[in-house]
Structure formats: C-alpha cells, structure tokens
Amino acid sequence: MIERYTLPEMGDLWTDTYKLKTWLRVEIAACEAQAELGYIPMEAVEEIKAKANFDPDRVLEIEAEVRHDVIAFLTNVNEYVGDAGRYIHLGLTSSDVLDTALALQLVASTDLLLEQVESLAQAIRYQAQQHRNTVMIGRSHGIHAEPITFGFKLAGWLAEVCRNRERLVHLRQQIAVGKISGAVGTYANVDPRVEAIACQKLELQPDTASTQVISRDRHAEYVQTLALLAASIERFAVEIRNLQRTDVLEVEEYFARGQKGSSAMPHKRNPIRSERLTGLARVVRGHAIAALENVALWHERDISHSSVERMILPDASIVTHFMLVEITNLVKNLLVYPENMKRNMNLYGGVVFSQRVLLTLVEKGMNREEAYRVVQSCAHQAWNTTDGDFHGLITQDQTVKNYLSPEEIEACFDPQHHLKHLDEIYQRLNI
C-alpha cells in the first residue's frame, strides 16, 4: 500500500523484516519441538537460538540467484548459525514456514483491527449519548419520512460496529492456524507432535487437514471480513456526505483552521474524508474477489495464490486499519447542527406527520381509505410549495375537524410520539 494510507502500527506488521522475523520464529519453534521429542540435540537448538539472524538485503541477494525466497532465507540464517544450522527446517517444506508465519501476521493484524474497532465503537457511543434526544427527520428513498433522533441513527451504526467486532473475534480463531506437516501434508518426514508443540509455542492451532498449504478459504474469509468492515465504514461515510450537502447541512466534517476546500471556490467545505473512505472501501472489496479466486489451487498446492497474497493481504489490512482510524477521528470531531435538523423536519408545515394524522382519524372512526385521501390531499397541496403549510391545511379541513379536536390535531404534530420507545434501543447498546 502506498505510504499515504499506511499508518506505522499496521505498516510495520507487513514489512519484509517483520515477515522474516516470523519465519525465524516458526523455524525455531519447530527446532524446539524436535529437540523436546529427542529428534535433534537440545544443545544445537540453544546454539541456533543464540546465533540465528538474517539480513533482509542479503536474503534478496541470494534470492536473485536461487529464485526461491525460503531457500534464500535459510541460506542466510545458516551463514550466522554455522554447523548447527543443519537441524533447521528438518523435515519441513517451505509452506510450513510461509503459512504458519503468515498466520502470525494475520493474527497480529486482526488484534490491531480489534483495538481500533473498539475505539470506533466508543466514539460512536459517545456521540449517540450526546444526541439521544436531538430530533431530526428520518428519510427513506432519500425523501423525508418521519422523525427520529440523531442518537438513534448512531445507534444503528454502533450495532453494526459491534457485529463487525464479533466477526473479527471469530476471524481471529479461524486464521490462528499453523501447519508443519511437510510436503503434501502427510507428515511423512516430520512427526505430527512437532506440529502440535510448535503451534502451541506460537499460540496457534494445528490445521485439521492441511495439504502442502493451509487451505485458502481461511485467507478468503479474512479479506471478506475486512471488506465487510470497510463496507460498514463506507455506509457511515456516505451518510455523512449526504447530511453535509449544502441544502441539508445537518452534520459536517470538522474543517480545520487553514484548511481549504477548493482551488477555485473559497467558500467550499467539502466532505473529503468521507469521500476518501468511500473510495478506499472499493479497494478492499476488490481484494475480496482476488482472495476468493485464490481458494481453488491445483491438487495439493500450486503457487498461483502467492503473488496475489503478497499484495492483497498487506493492502487489505493496511487500508482497513487506515479507514478505521479515519472514521473514528471523523466521528469524534463531527459537527452536528440541531437547528438545521429542526428546520428541515418542519418543511412544508410538518408534512412528515401525515401518518400520525391518518392513524388518529382512523382511531376516531373514520374510514381508512377516506382518511388517507383527505390527508394525502392536504400533504400534496403543501408539498414543494413556497408557503406550503400542511399543519394549517389539516387544521382548516372540515372533514378532519369533524373527527378531531384542536388539541388532538396538535398532538399529531408532536415529534415526541415518535421517540417514546427509543430508550429501549439505547439500553440494548449501553447508550
């Protein structure tokens, strides 16, 4: 991923140096397991642990000649270890190291994502608490529907973030899997107990039935879970963008001192962070397709997945982490305009209270079809009219007056009716 969208905490987990460190951890764990089972001398393992090292540049230099990354790595490690190095990689195949080490990277990445998801949940919960009773209009099809609160809107976001957190917790279990089962996975040249001991040391579970690789459905699930998380972030970002439109302006991204929105138009305050998040979600979704196509390998393995994973796993992890940090900061600093929300809700004289008028008329004994006709007629007269006044038209309509008193009409226009059960939702989410 380009530096623009790479934050150091996640970026550091996907450097070549970190990757080679995980390779060495796997090799040493396998050596320790071999020694515990009596296959190699314990003294050799101690020497390996004391001397083992690598130089990323030297590994690349060797790889340029041998055209094999793991062999290049082992050759370089043995340059440090010396004779005891003959016990390194004993009975293993390259994928034992690659896939088990990759699991360590994915687990570390997932832990970082979980940490940031929790920060996002806290930011949304705080804003929802501040705006539990901030009344605004709910919209369906982009059209004014009925009153809600901004806190209620944020409650929906929080519930979705909590589901994403649960998915990441499940995902961590699915990808925390290693394999040290040798070529084609039959344990022909390595004791299955080596795998069990080594994985325990690495805090991984042995794969149930590996081939020469860990099956790529696990890795596809990883990228798909990140893509779903990115899609949630995109949903929040798109909502902010729509609510920030000049003709709506109910919320707005924080605009910093000295920030400029346009090279041509000095007045512009654009939702650039939300737009950025929308675009980055497309990148992660695209990687999900590539991850799914990696699942179908030839027989016990091929390496068609390898070149793909070198790009999509770091990129998906880094971008999703960046998106989480960005949306968290955006939510924390979001500008909310309750007066604009109130103004928009009362356009055309409270036409959004039409259903309440309809139901009240029906409750008072009026035929529903007739009530709908009367209320819709008043609503459409007020709709998109400069001085449109649904409230006034309803108040003056003789048919309505035959069924409802002035007090009953006024009660239909009280937004609190629409909010009376929201506390139940807030309680579910500890808002």
PDB file of N, CA and C in Angstrom, residues 320-357:
ATOM      1  N   THR A 320      -7.771  -1.125   5.653  1.00  0.00           N
ATOM      2  CA  THR A 320      -8.871  -1.228   6.612  1.00  0.00           C
ATOM      3  C   THR A 320      -8.500  -0.548   7.921  1.00  0.00           C
ATOM      4  N   HIS A 321      -7.258  -0.720   8.350  1.00  0.00           N
ATOM      5  CA  HIS A 321      -6.803  -0.053   9.573  1.00  0.00           C
ATOM      6  C   HIS A 321      -6.843   1.463   9.398  1.00  0.00           C
ATOM      7  N   PHE A 322      -6.367   1.942   8.269  1.00  0.00           N
ATOM      8  CA  PHE A 322      -6.409   3.388   7.988  1.00  0.00           C
ATOM      9  C   PHE A 322      -7.850   3.891   8.023  1.00  0.00           C
ATOM     10  N   MET A 323      -8.758   3.145   7.405  1.00  0.00           N
ATOM     11  CA  MET A 323     -10.160   3.544   7.360  1.00  0.00           C
ATOM     12  C   MET A 323     -10.748   3.615   8.760  1.00  0.00           C
ATOM     13  N   LEU A 324     -10.406   2.657   9.614  1.00  0.00           N
ATOM     14  CA  LEU A 324     -10.921   2.656  10.975  1.00  0.00           C
ATOM     15  C   LEU A 324     -10.449   3.884  11.749  1.00  0.00           C
ATOM     16  N   VAL A 325      -9.172   4.191  11.630  1.00  0.00           N
ATOM     17  CA  VAL A 325      -8.635   5.363  12.322  1.00  0.00           C
ATOM     18  C   VAL A 325      -9.298   6.632  11.786  1.00  0.00           C
ATOM     19  N   GLU A 326      -9.472   6.699  10.478  1.00  0.00           N
ATOM     20  CA  GLU A 326     -10.052   7.890   9.843  1.00  0.00           C
ATOM     21  C   GLU A 326     -11.503   8.098  10.262  1.00  0.00           C
ATOM     22  N   ILE A 327     -12.316   7.031  10.234  1.00  0.00           N
ATOM     23  CA  ILE A 327     -13.730   7.190  10.590  1.00  0.00           C
ATOM     24  C   ILE A 327     -13.875   7.483  12.081  1.00  0.00           C
ATOM     25  N   THR A 328     -12.983   6.941  12.900  1.00  0.00           N
ATOM     26  CA  THR A 328     -13.038   7.224  14.339  1.00  0.00           C
ATOM     27  C   THR A 328     -12.793   8.704  14.601  1.00  0.00           C
ATOM     28  N   ASN A 329     -11.774   9.256  13.977  1.00  0.00           N
ATOM     29  CA  ASN A 329     -11.483  10.681  14.134  1.00  0.00           C
ATOM     30  C   ASN A 329     -12.612  11.545  13.575  1.00  0.00           C
ATOM     31  N   LEU A 330     -13.178  11.093  12.473  1.00  0.00           N
ATOM     32  CA  LEU A 330     -14.262  11.848  11.847  1.00  0.00           C
ATOM     33  C   LEU A 330     -15.469  11.916  12.786  1.00  0.00           C
ATOM     34  N   VAL A 331     -15.827  10.771  13.367  1.00  0.00           N
ATOM     35  CA  VAL A 331     -16.982  10.728  14.270  1.00  0.00           C
ATOM     36  C   VAL A 331     -16.723  11.558  15.524  1.00  0.00           C
ATOM     37  N   LYS A 332     -15.528  11.442  16.082  1.00  0.00           N
ATOM     38  CA  LYS A 332     -15.194  12.200  17.295  1.00  0.00           C
ATOM     39  C   LYS A 332     -15.346  13.701  17.093  1.00  0.00           C
ATOM     40  N   ASN A 333     -14.974  14.184  15.921  1.00  0.00           N
ATOM     41  CA  ASN A 333     -14.947  15.627  15.664  1.00  0.00           C
ATOM     42  C   ASN A 333     -16.095  16.114  14.786  1.00  0.00           C
ATOM     43  N   LEU A 334     -17.105  15.278  14.615  1.00  0.00           N
ATOM     44  CA  LEU A 334     -18.218  15.623  13.737  1.00  0.00           C
ATOM     45  C   LEU A 334     -18.975  16.843  14.261  1.00  0.00           C
ATOM     46  N   LEU A 335     -19.261  17.769  13.361  1.00  0.00           N
ATOM     47  CA  LEU A 335     -20.063  18.941  13.697  1.00  0.00           C
ATOM     48  C   LEU A 335     -21.535  18.607  13.454  1.00  0.00           C
ATOM     49  N   VAL A 336     -22.362  18.808  14.471  1.00  0.00           N
ATOM     50  CA  VAL A 336     -23.785  18.470  14.397  1.00  0.00           C
ATOM     51  C   VAL A 336     -24.597  19.754  14.550  1.00  0.00           C
ATOM     52  N   TYR A 337     -25.607  19.931  13.691  1.00  0.00           N
ATOM     53  CA  TYR A 337     -26.382  21.169  13.664  1.00  0.00           C
ATOM     54  C   TYR A 337     -27.863  20.889  13.952  1.00  0.00           C
ATOM     55  N   PRO A 338     -28.242  20.827  15.244  1.00  0.00           N
ATOM     56  CA  PRO A 338     -29.634  20.513  15.614  1.00  0.00           C
ATOM     57  C   PRO A 338     -30.660  21.485  15.041  1.00  0.00           C
ATOM     58  N   GLU A 339     -30.309  22.765  14.938  1.00  0.00           N
ATOM     59  CA  GLU A 339     -31.275  23.741  14.426  1.00  0.00           C
ATOM     60  C   GLU A 339     -31.601  23.469  12.955  1.00  0.00           C
ATOM     61  N   ASN A 340     -30.587  23.067  12.208  1.00  0.00           N
ATOM     62  CA  ASN A 340     -30.842  22.723  10.809  1.00  0.00           C
ATOM     63  C   ASN A 340     -31.701  21.465  10.711  1.00  0.00           C
ATOM     64  N   MET A 341     -31.481  20.534  11.617  1.00  0.00           N
ATOM     65  CA  MET A 341     -32.304  19.319  11.646  1.00  0.00           C
ATOM     66  C   MET A 341     -33.764  19.677  11.910  1.00  0.00           C
ATOM     67  N   LYS A 342     -33.976  20.581  12.867  1.00  0.00           N
ATOM     68  CA  LYS A 342     -35.343  21.020  13.200  1.00  0.00           C
ATOM     69  C   LYS A 342     -35.982  21.737  12.019  1.00  0.00           C
ATOM     70  N   ARG A 343     -35.209  22.602  11.369  1.00  0.00           N
ATOM     71  CA  ARG A 343     -35.716  23.348  10.209  1.00  0.00           C
ATOM     72  C   ARG A 343     -36.140  22.399   9.095  1.00  0.00           C
ATOM     73  N   ASN A 344     -35.278  21.429   8.788  1.00  0.00           N
ATOM     74  CA  ASN A 344     -35.582  20.502   7.695  1.00  0.00           C
ATOM     75  C   ASN A 344     -36.799  19.641   8.011  1.00  0.00           C
ATOM     76  N   MET A 345     -36.937  19.251   9.266  1.00  0.00           N
ATOM     77  CA  MET A 345     -38.053  18.388   9.645  1.00  0.00           C
ATOM     78  C   MET A 345     -39.392  19.099   9.472  1.00  0.00           C
ATOM     79  N   ASN A 346     -39.396  20.417   9.673  1.00  0.00           N
ATOM     80  CA  ASN A 346     -40.650  21.171   9.640  1.00  0.00           C
ATOM     81  C   ASN A 346     -40.948  21.808   8.291  1.00  0.00           C
ATOM     82  N   LEU A 347     -40.224  21.379   7.238  1.00  0.00           N
ATOM     83  CA  LEU A 347     -40.526  21.895   5.904  1.00  0.00           C
ATOM     84  C   LEU A 347     -41.978  21.605   5.535  1.00  0.00           C
ATOM     85  N   TYR A 348     -42.591  22.542   4.850  1.00  0.00           N
ATOM     86  CA  TYR A 348     -43.973  22.405   4.360  1.00  0.00           C
ATOM     87  C   TYR A 348     -44.963  22.180   5.502  1.00  0.00           C
ATOM     88  N   GLY A 349     -44.676  22.795   6.641  1.00  0.00           N
ATOM     89  CA  GLY A 349     -45.640  22.780   7.731  1.00  0.00           C
ATOM     90  C   GLY A 349     -45.837  21.426   8.378  1.00  0.00           C
ATOM     91  N   GLY A 350     -44.740  20.705   8.558  1.00  0.00           N
ATOM     92  CA  GLY A 350     -44.836  19.426   9.276  1.00  0.00           C
ATOM     93  C   GLY A 350     -45.521  18.326   8.492  1.00  0.00           C
ATOM     94  N   VAL A 351     -45.326  18.322   7.180  1.00  0.00           N
ATOM     95  CA  VAL A 351     -45.969  17.307   6.340  1.00  0.00           C
ATOM     96  C   VAL A 351     -45.555  15.894   6.740  1.00  0.00           C
ATOM     97  N   VAL A 352     -44.418  15.761   7.430  1.00  0.00           N
ATOM     98  CA  VAL A 352     -43.920  14.432   7.811  1.00  0.00           C
ATOM     99  C   VAL A 352     -44.754  13.806   8.917  1.00  0.00           C
ATOM    100  N   PHE A 353     -45.722  14.553   9.468  1.00  0.00           N
ATOM    101  CA  PHE A 353     -46.592  13.984  10.488  1.00  0.00           C
ATOM    102  C   PHE A 353     -47.887  13.426   9.879  1.00  0.00           C
ATOM    103  N   SER A 354     -47.873  13.222   8.576  1.00  0.00           N
ATOM    104  CA  SER A 354     -49.105  12.798   7.890  1.00  0.00           C
ATOM    105  C   SER A 354     -49.626  11.458   8.403  1.00  0.00           C
ATOM    106  N   GLN A 355     -48.719  10.506   8.674  1.00  0.00           N
ATOM    107  CA  GLN A 355     -49.202   9.201   9.135  1.00  0.00           C
ATOM    108  C   GLN A 355     -49.884   9.313  10.502  1.00  0.00           C
ATOM    109  N   ARG A 356     -49.331  10.170  11.357  1.00  0.00           N
ATOM    110  CA  ARG A 356     -49.939  10.322  12.681  1.00  0.00           C
ATOM    111  C   ARG A 356     -51.360  10.874  12.558  1.00  0.00           C
ATOM    112  N   VAL A 357     -51.560  11.824  11.642  1.00  0.00           N
ATOM    113  CA  VAL A 357     -52.906  12.364  11.411  1.00  0.00           C
ATOM    114  C   VAL A 357     -53.812  11.262  10.875  1.00  0.00           C
TER     115      VAL A 357
END
